Amino acid sequence: ACLRLQLLMLVCSQAFHTSRIMLPRLPSSSLSCRSSRRFISLQRATSRCMMQVTALDPDIFSKKSEVLASLAEIDDPVLGESIVSLSAVKNLEVEPSGDVSFTVQLSAPDLQGVVKQACQSALSQLPWVKDIEITVTSLPPNDSLREASRNQATGLKGVKHVILCASCKGGVGKSTTAVNLAYSMHKRGFKTGILDVDIYGPSLPTMVKPERPFDPRRDIVGNEIMPVNGFGVKLMSMGFINPVDSFVMRGSRVTPLVQQLVSTTAWGELDYLIIDMPPGTGDIQLTLSQMETLRIDAAVIVTTPQRLSFVDVVKGIEMFDKVGIPSVAVVENMAFFQNDGMQDNIQAFANKYSLPQEAVSELEEILKAKQFLFGQGHKQRLLDMWGIQNSISIPLFPDLAKQSDSGMPYVLAFPDTDVSRAYSALAESVISEVAKMESGKNVMPEIEYDAPNKQFVIDGNQRISAKEMRRLCRSPANDPNNVKESVEPVDFVPLGRYAISIQWNDGHQSLMPYRSFVNSYK
């Protein structure tokens, strides 16, 4: 039986070379049968083989060989070997019309599109090729690649503090806040960088025009990506690396891309790295919060007055709380509209109709009054719920929106306006909060409950009765003048770094900032 199999293979091999026919693979069942049936199974396999042999178009076969020969000169950027020898070229199809399509499976994401461009360039040299369709994918990193990536992740070693700008709601002005916060810190003398990790819709290239475009030939050095520089601040975004192609990929593909962007960017020495987060509480947020090489100090929460924004922002704060990232400030964008540019028009109107000065003053007050186009907002509610002590309100300001599209940050173009001063106050608040956490001044108090005496014990020395604690609750559902003597806590847990949540035995729940009842807390 073995001799017959060898002869069969020899005959088919000769036929393949002379007539270009394809030999199908023998079924495994034909080779694993019992010894008493080997000869019969071999006969059946031989018959099946001879029946299923199909002719291969010699022209298509020749063209596929030409395609593979051209692609053999292109290497995997990480492994340094030919994509053909690595069997990275998949699903190669060549049509009689000259259309070529295939998939290249790399060991890491092709950030620059270098491999795709090299493939197109190589195949365009073949005179018969008409249309080229290339799909580039990457394999999930194995343990050896993860270890290599960890060893190469030196870009964050010189970064002292990392601040997230997040909201979990799209279109609320996170990027505007991140950019103006970073440049406000830079104006105070801090070395600052901005990282835009929104892979699908990067905003940084529109908001800040760098001194020169990103050039992969000079800005990718070994395993590191050099950030570009814009007005003295270091910048990095997928929009700089690949400004042409859109990224259409699943979350599992985005995660290693974000890790690579964060860890291989050579930031050098930075006091603050501001990360502009995408909306949501998904893969990118969890990836950044769980990276071994990235220590996040704090988050700045961005919202708008609408309730829809408030609901999502609460989810974002809760997510950061679960992963141990303190939220230190709230920015409410589009908080109100105030028409400050009507002074000349008002005076011209008054002169035209000879209005008395009293009428002019009254008209100015009417037109300059704050208009809350989207309601009064929920900023104070966020502050009360989570005990966040720092907040700013940014008006719906045409010049701010216009400047965000110009390539120069607003705080640089208009440094002496109320809006710029608000961003400066935000920068001061964030710097102060980070300094407090470093010095230990903002350490969370230790709280226990002494059930026999019905008292809360704070830091071992301050005592406050359960009834008095309940009376301090600022919830609209709580009546401080009608608290029963029998009220006691059922459970209480920290809520972020600045507040505590207390569940009472009468069903009420209190969200209480530490500053409302802890004597030593500042």
mmCIF file with all atom_site columns, C-alpha atoms in Angstrom, residues 204-340:
data_model
loop_
_atom_site.group_PDB
_atom_site.id
_atom_site.type_symbol
_atom_site.label_atom_id
_atom_site.label_alt_id
_atom_site.label_comp_id
_atom_site.label_asym_id
_atom_site.label_entity_id
_atom_site.label_seq_id
_atom_site.pdbx_PDB_ins_code
_atom_site.Cartn_x
_atom_site.Cartn_y
_atom_site.Cartn_z
_atom_site.occupancy
_atom_site.B_iso_or_equiv
_atom_site.pdbx_formal_charge
_atom_site.auth_seq_id
_atom_site.auth_comp_id
_atom_site.auth_asym_id
_atom_site.auth_atom_id
_atom_site.pdbx_PDB_model_num
ATOM 1   C CA . LEU A 1 204 ? -5.814  67.519 17.398 1.00 0.00 ? 204 LEU A CA 1
ATOM 2   C CA . PRO A 1 205 ? -4.512  68.042 13.815 1.00 0.00 ? 205 PRO A CA 1
ATOM 3   C CA . THR A 1 206 ? -7.346  70.510 13.180 1.00 0.00 ? 206 THR A CA 1
ATOM 4   C CA . MET A 1 207 ? -7.022  72.373 16.473 1.00 0.00 ? 207 MET A CA 1
ATOM 5   C CA . VAL A 1 208 ? -3.229  72.761 16.563 1.00 0.00 ? 208 VAL A CA 1
ATOM 6   C CA . LYS A 1 209 ? -1.089  73.191 13.467 1.00 0.00 ? 209 LYS A CA 1
ATOM 7   C CA . PRO A 1 210 ? 2.418   71.832 14.134 1.00 0.00 ? 210 PRO A CA 1
ATOM 8   C CA . GLU A 1 211 ? 5.579   73.605 13.100 1.00 0.00 ? 211 GLU A CA 1
ATOM 9   C CA . ARG A 1 212 ? 6.088   70.973 10.393 1.00 0.00 ? 212 ARG A CA 1
ATOM 10  C CA . PRO A 1 213 ? 4.083   67.929 9.234  1.00 0.00 ? 213 PRO A CA 1
ATOM 11  C CA . PHE A 1 214 ? 4.800   64.486 10.643 1.00 0.00 ? 214 PHE A CA 1
ATOM 12  C CA . ASP A 1 215 ? 7.431   62.788 8.459  1.00 0.00 ? 215 ASP A CA 1
ATOM 13  C CA . PRO A 1 216 ? 7.734   59.009 8.964  1.00 0.00 ? 216 PRO A CA 1
ATOM 14  C CA . ARG A 1 217 ? 11.252  58.979 7.500  1.00 0.00 ? 217 ARG A CA 1
ATOM 15  C CA . ARG A 1 218 ? 12.602  61.238 10.233 1.00 0.00 ? 218 ARG A CA 1
ATOM 16  C CA . ASP A 1 219 ? 9.981   60.892 13.005 1.00 0.00 ? 219 ASP A CA 1
ATOM 17  C CA . ILE A 1 220 ? 9.964   57.094 13.310 1.00 0.00 ? 220 ILE A CA 1
ATOM 18  C CA . VAL A 1 221 ? 13.337  56.203 14.808 1.00 0.00 ? 221 VAL A CA 1
ATOM 19  C CA . GLY A 1 222 ? 13.835  52.539 15.610 1.00 0.00 ? 222 GLY A CA 1
ATOM 20  C CA . ASN A 1 223 ? 10.952  51.531 17.870 1.00 0.00 ? 223 ASN A CA 1
ATOM 21  C CA . GLU A 1 224 ? 10.002  55.092 18.799 1.00 0.00 ? 224 GLU A CA 1
ATOM 22  C CA . ILE A 1 225 ? 7.670   57.702 17.320 1.00 0.00 ? 225 ILE A CA 1
ATOM 23  C CA . MET A 1 226 ? 8.795   61.308 17.633 1.00 0.00 ? 226 MET A CA 1
ATOM 24  C CA . PRO A 1 227 ? 5.980   63.756 18.540 1.00 0.00 ? 227 PRO A CA 1
ATOM 25  C CA . VAL A 1 228 ? 5.535   66.897 16.496 1.00 0.00 ? 228 VAL A CA 1
ATOM 26  C CA . ASN A 1 229 ? 5.793   70.338 18.069 1.00 0.00 ? 229 ASN A CA 1
ATOM 27  C CA . GLY A 1 230 ? 3.146   73.039 18.009 1.00 0.00 ? 230 GLY A CA 1
ATOM 28  C CA . PHE A 1 231 ? 3.731   76.406 19.738 1.00 0.00 ? 231 PHE A CA 1
ATOM 29  C CA . GLY A 1 232 ? 6.080   74.801 22.267 1.00 0.00 ? 232 GLY A CA 1
ATOM 30  C CA . VAL A 1 233 ? 3.870   71.809 23.185 1.00 0.00 ? 233 VAL A CA 1
ATOM 31  C CA . LYS A 1 234 ? 4.570   68.240 22.034 1.00 0.00 ? 234 LYS A CA 1
ATOM 32  C CA . LEU A 1 235 ? 1.714   66.685 20.063 1.00 0.00 ? 235 LEU A CA 1
ATOM 33  C CA . MET A 1 236 ? 0.759   63.185 18.920 1.00 0.00 ? 236 MET A CA 1
ATOM 34  C CA . SER A 1 237 ? -2.332  61.874 17.150 1.00 0.00 ? 237 SER A CA 1
ATOM 35  C CA . MET A 1 238 ? -3.216  59.242 14.592 1.00 0.00 ? 238 MET A CA 1
ATOM 36  C CA . GLY A 1 239 ? -4.330  62.207 12.490 1.00 0.00 ? 239 GLY A CA 1
ATOM 37  C CA . PHE A 1 240 ? -0.675  63.304 12.240 1.00 0.00 ? 240 PHE A CA 1
ATOM 38  C CA . ILE A 1 241 ? 0.637   59.820 11.455 1.00 0.00 ? 241 ILE A CA 1
ATOM 39  C CA . ASN A 1 242 ? -1.937  58.985 8.812  1.00 0.00 ? 242 ASN A CA 1
ATOM 40  C CA . PRO A 1 243 ? -3.877  62.098 7.770  1.00 0.00 ? 243 PRO A CA 1
ATOM 41  C CA . VAL A 1 244 ? -5.471  60.511 4.681  1.00 0.00 ? 244 VAL A CA 1
ATOM 42  C CA . ASP A 1 245 ? -6.937  57.094 5.496  1.00 0.00 ? 245 ASP A CA 1
ATOM 43  C CA . SER A 1 246 ? -9.887  56.534 7.821  1.00 0.00 ? 246 SER A CA 1
ATOM 44  C CA . PHE A 1 247 ? -9.585  53.777 10.421 1.00 0.00 ? 247 PHE A CA 1
ATOM 45  C CA . VAL A 1 248 ? -12.422 51.290 10.157 1.00 0.00 ? 248 VAL A CA 1
ATOM 46  C CA . MET A 1 249 ? -11.693 48.541 12.665 1.00 0.00 ? 249 MET A CA 1
ATOM 47  C CA . ARG A 1 250 ? -13.167 46.654 15.580 1.00 0.00 ? 250 ARG A CA 1
ATOM 48  C CA . GLY A 1 251 ? -12.329 47.374 19.199 1.00 0.00 ? 251 GLY A CA 1
ATOM 49  C CA . SER A 1 252 ? -10.002 44.371 19.440 1.00 0.00 ? 252 SER A CA 1
ATOM 50  C CA . ARG A 1 253 ? -7.867  45.934 16.700 1.00 0.00 ? 253 ARG A CA 1
ATOM 51  C CA . VAL A 1 254 ? -7.902  49.399 18.250 1.00 0.00 ? 254 VAL A CA 1
ATOM 52  C CA . THR A 1 255 ? -6.557  48.267 21.632 1.00 0.00 ? 255 THR A CA 1
ATOM 53  C CA . PRO A 1 256 ? -3.023  47.305 20.474 1.00 0.00 ? 256 PRO A CA 1
ATOM 54  C CA . LEU A 1 257 ? -2.960  50.405 18.284 1.00 0.00 ? 257 LEU A CA 1
ATOM 55  C CA . VAL A 1 258 ? -3.633  52.662 21.281 1.00 0.00 ? 258 VAL A CA 1
ATOM 56  C CA . GLN A 1 259 ? -1.062  50.813 23.380 1.00 0.00 ? 259 GLN A CA 1
ATOM 57  C CA . GLN A 1 260 ? 1.532   51.267 20.665 1.00 0.00 ? 260 GLN A CA 1
ATOM 58  C CA . LEU A 1 261 ? 0.714   54.957 20.234 1.00 0.00 ? 261 LEU A CA 1
ATOM 59  C CA . VAL A 1 262 ? 0.938   55.633 23.984 1.00 0.00 ? 262 VAL A CA 1
ATOM 60  C CA . SER A 1 263 ? 4.010   53.599 24.846 1.00 0.00 ? 263 SER A CA 1
ATOM 61  C CA . THR A 1 264 ? 6.248   54.170 21.814 1.00 0.00 ? 264 THR A CA 1
ATOM 62  C CA . THR A 1 265 ? 5.864   57.945 21.486 1.00 0.00 ? 265 THR A CA 1
ATOM 63  C CA . ALA A 1 266 ? 9.120   59.493 22.722 1.00 0.00 ? 266 ALA A CA 1
ATOM 64  C CA . TRP A 1 267 ? 7.795   62.315 24.905 1.00 0.00 ? 267 TRP A CA 1
ATOM 65  C CA . GLY A 1 268 ? 11.088  63.062 26.615 1.00 0.00 ? 268 GLY A CA 1
ATOM 66  C CA . GLU A 1 269 ? 10.877  65.107 29.824 1.00 0.00 ? 269 GLU A CA 1
ATOM 67  C CA . LEU A 1 270 ? 7.309   66.335 30.465 1.00 0.00 ? 270 LEU A CA 1
ATOM 68  C CA . ASP A 1 271 ? 5.666   67.816 33.546 1.00 0.00 ? 271 ASP A CA 1
ATOM 69  C CA . TYR A 1 272 ? 2.151   67.119 32.243 1.00 0.00 ? 272 TYR A CA 1
ATOM 70  C CA . LEU A 1 273 ? 0.790   64.904 29.480 1.00 0.00 ? 273 LEU A CA 1
ATOM 71  C CA . ILE A 1 274 ? -2.827  65.756 28.652 1.00 0.00 ? 274 ILE A CA 1
ATOM 72  C CA . ILE A 1 275 ? -4.735  62.879 27.035 1.00 0.00 ? 275 ILE A CA 1
ATOM 73  C CA . ASP A 1 276 ? -7.752  63.782 24.927 1.00 0.00 ? 276 ASP A CA 1
ATOM 74  C CA . MET A 1 277 ? -10.096 60.810 25.377 1.00 0.00 ? 277 MET A CA 1
ATOM 75  C CA . PRO A 1 278 ? -12.716 59.574 22.895 1.00 0.00 ? 278 PRO A CA 1
ATOM 76  C CA . PRO A 1 279 ? -16.358 59.348 24.026 1.00 0.00 ? 279 PRO A CA 1
ATOM 77  C CA . GLY A 1 280 ? -17.646 56.245 25.791 1.00 0.00 ? 280 GLY A CA 1
ATOM 78  C CA . THR A 1 281 ? -16.510 53.821 28.489 1.00 0.00 ? 281 THR A CA 1
ATOM 79  C CA . GLY A 1 282 ? -15.162 51.098 26.219 1.00 0.00 ? 282 GLY A CA 1
ATOM 80  C CA . ASP A 1 283 ? -11.929 49.503 25.059 1.00 0.00 ? 283 ASP A CA 1
ATOM 81  C CA . ILE A 1 284 ? -9.743  52.606 24.820 1.00 0.00 ? 284 ILE A CA 1
ATOM 82  C CA . GLN A 1 285 ? -10.705 53.891 28.277 1.00 0.00 ? 285 GLN A CA 1
ATOM 83  C CA . LEU A 1 286 ? -10.102 50.520 29.931 1.00 0.00 ? 286 LEU A CA 1
ATOM 84  C CA . THR A 1 287 ? -6.879  49.974 27.988 1.00 0.00 ? 287 THR A CA 1
ATOM 85  C CA . LEU A 1 288 ? -5.375  53.251 29.208 1.00 0.00 ? 288 LEU A CA 1
ATOM 86  C CA . SER A 1 289 ? -6.518  52.779 32.803 1.00 0.00 ? 289 SER A CA 1
ATOM 87  C CA . GLN A 1 290 ? -4.981  49.283 32.974 1.00 0.00 ? 290 GLN A CA 1
ATOM 88  C CA . MET A 1 291 ? -1.682  49.825 31.147 1.00 0.00 ? 291 MET A CA 1
ATOM 89  C CA . GLU A 1 292 ? 1.308   48.866 33.269 1.00 0.00 ? 292 GLU A CA 1
ATOM 90  C CA . THR A 1 293 ? 3.482   51.631 31.851 1.00 0.00 ? 293 THR A CA 1
ATOM 91  C CA . LEU A 1 294 ? 0.918   54.454 32.174 1.00 0.00 ? 294 LEU A CA 1
ATOM 92  C CA . ARG A 1 295 ? 0.140   55.940 35.592 1.00 0.00 ? 295 ARG A CA 1
ATOM 93  C CA . ILE A 1 296 ? -2.826  58.307 35.337 1.00 0.00 ? 296 ILE A CA 1
ATOM 94  C CA . ASP A 1 297 ? -2.941  60.981 38.041 1.00 0.00 ? 297 ASP A CA 1
ATOM 95  C CA . ALA A 1 298 ? -6.374  62.527 37.527 1.00 0.00 ? 298 ALA A CA 1
ATOM 96  C CA . ALA A 1 299 ? -9.274  63.183 35.181 1.00 0.00 ? 299 ALA A CA 1
ATOM 97  C CA . VAL A 1 300 ? -10.953 66.434 34.133 1.00 0.00 ? 300 VAL A CA 1
ATOM 98  C CA . ILE A 1 301 ? -14.635 65.857 33.405 1.00 0.00 ? 301 ILE A CA 1
ATOM 99  C CA . VAL A 1 302 ? -16.209 67.828 30.535 1.00 0.00 ? 302 VAL A CA 1
ATOM 100 C CA . THR A 1 303 ? -19.974 68.266 30.230 1.00 0.00 ? 303 THR A CA 1
ATOM 101 C CA . THR A 1 304 ? -22.714 70.515 28.831 1.00 0.00 ? 304 THR A CA 1
ATOM 102 C CA . PRO A 1 305 ? -25.940 71.745 30.466 1.00 0.00 ? 305 PRO A CA 1
ATOM 103 C CA . GLN A 1 306 ? -28.187 69.084 28.867 1.00 0.00 ? 306 GLN A CA 1
ATOM 104 C CA . ARG A 1 307 ? -29.397 66.198 31.002 1.00 0.00 ? 307 ARG A CA 1
ATOM 105 C CA . LEU A 1 308 ? -28.254 63.731 28.301 1.00 0.00 ? 308 LEU A CA 1
ATOM 106 C CA . SER A 1 309 ? -24.689 64.867 28.887 1.00 0.00 ? 309 SER A CA 1
ATOM 107 C CA . PHE A 1 310 ? -25.077 64.699 32.671 1.00 0.00 ? 310 PHE A CA 1
ATOM 108 C CA . VAL A 1 311 ? -26.245 61.064 32.567 1.00 0.00 ? 311 VAL A CA 1
ATOM 109 C CA . ASP A 1 312 ? -23.234 59.939 30.522 1.00 0.00 ? 312 ASP A CA 1
ATOM 110 C CA . VAL A 1 313 ? -20.792 62.011 32.546 1.00 0.00 ? 313 VAL A CA 1
ATOM 111 C CA . VAL A 1 314 ? -21.952 60.259 35.732 1.00 0.00 ? 314 VAL A CA 1
ATOM 112 C CA . LYS A 1 315 ? -21.167 56.926 34.079 1.00 0.00 ? 315 LYS A CA 1
ATOM 113 C CA . GLY A 1 316 ? -17.716 58.200 33.202 1.00 0.00 ? 316 GLY A CA 1
ATOM 114 C CA . ILE A 1 317 ? -16.965 59.362 36.757 1.00 0.00 ? 317 ILE A CA 1
ATOM 115 C CA . GLU A 1 318 ? -18.149 56.003 38.099 1.00 0.00 ? 318 GLU A CA 1
ATOM 116 C CA . MET A 1 319 ? -15.857 54.186 35.658 1.00 0.00 ? 319 MET A CA 1
ATOM 117 C CA . PHE A 1 320 ? -12.843 56.259 36.694 1.00 0.00 ? 320 PHE A CA 1
ATOM 118 C CA . ASP A 1 321 ? -13.723 55.659 40.339 1.00 0.00 ? 321 ASP A CA 1
ATOM 119 C CA . LYS A 1 322 ? -13.732 51.888 39.783 1.00 0.00 ? 322 LYS A CA 1
ATOM 120 C CA . VAL A 1 323 ? -10.251 51.953 38.250 1.00 0.00 ? 323 VAL A CA 1
ATOM 121 C CA . GLY A 1 324 ? -8.865  54.330 40.883 1.00 0.00 ? 324 GLY A CA 1
ATOM 122 C CA . ILE A 1 325 ? -8.590  57.541 38.840 1.00 0.00 ? 325 ILE A CA 1
ATOM 123 C CA . PRO A 1 326 ? -9.755  60.641 40.782 1.00 0.00 ? 326 PRO A CA 1
ATOM 124 C CA . SER A 1 327 ? -11.891 63.248 39.004 1.00 0.00 ? 327 SER A CA 1
ATOM 125 C CA . VAL A 1 328 ? -10.499 66.610 40.112 1.00 0.00 ? 328 VAL A CA 1
ATOM 126 C CA . ALA A 1 329 ? -12.417 69.214 38.078 1.00 0.00 ? 329 ALA A CA 1
ATOM 127 C CA . VAL A 1 330 ? -15.591 69.747 36.057 1.00 0.00 ? 330 VAL A CA 1
ATOM 128 C CA . VAL A 1 331 ? -15.782 71.908 32.924 1.00 0.00 ? 331 VAL A CA 1
ATOM 129 C CA . GLU A 1 332 ? -19.241 72.902 31.684 1.00 0.00 ? 332 GLU A CA 1
ATOM 130 C CA . ASN A 1 333 ? -19.013 73.984 28.071 1.00 0.00 ? 333 ASN A CA 1
ATOM 131 C CA . MET A 1 334 ? -21.739 75.998 26.299 1.00 0.00 ? 334 MET A CA 1
ATOM 132 C CA . ALA A 1 335 ? -23.008 76.960 29.756 1.00 0.00 ? 335 ALA A CA 1
ATOM 133 C CA . PHE A 1 336 ? -24.619 80.193 28.557 1.00 0.00 ? 336 PHE A CA 1
ATOM 134 C CA . PHE A 1 337 ? -24.569 82.780 25.789 1.00 0.00 ? 337 PHE A CA 1
ATOM 135 C CA . GLN A 1 338 ? -23.536 86.355 26.501 1.00 0.00 ? 338 GLN A CA 1
ATOM 136 C CA . ASN A 1 339 ? -23.451 88.922 23.739 1.00 0.00 ? 339 ASN A CA 1
ATOM 137 C CA . ASP A 1 340 ? -20.456 91.105 24.528 1.00 0.00 ? 340 ASP A CA 1
#
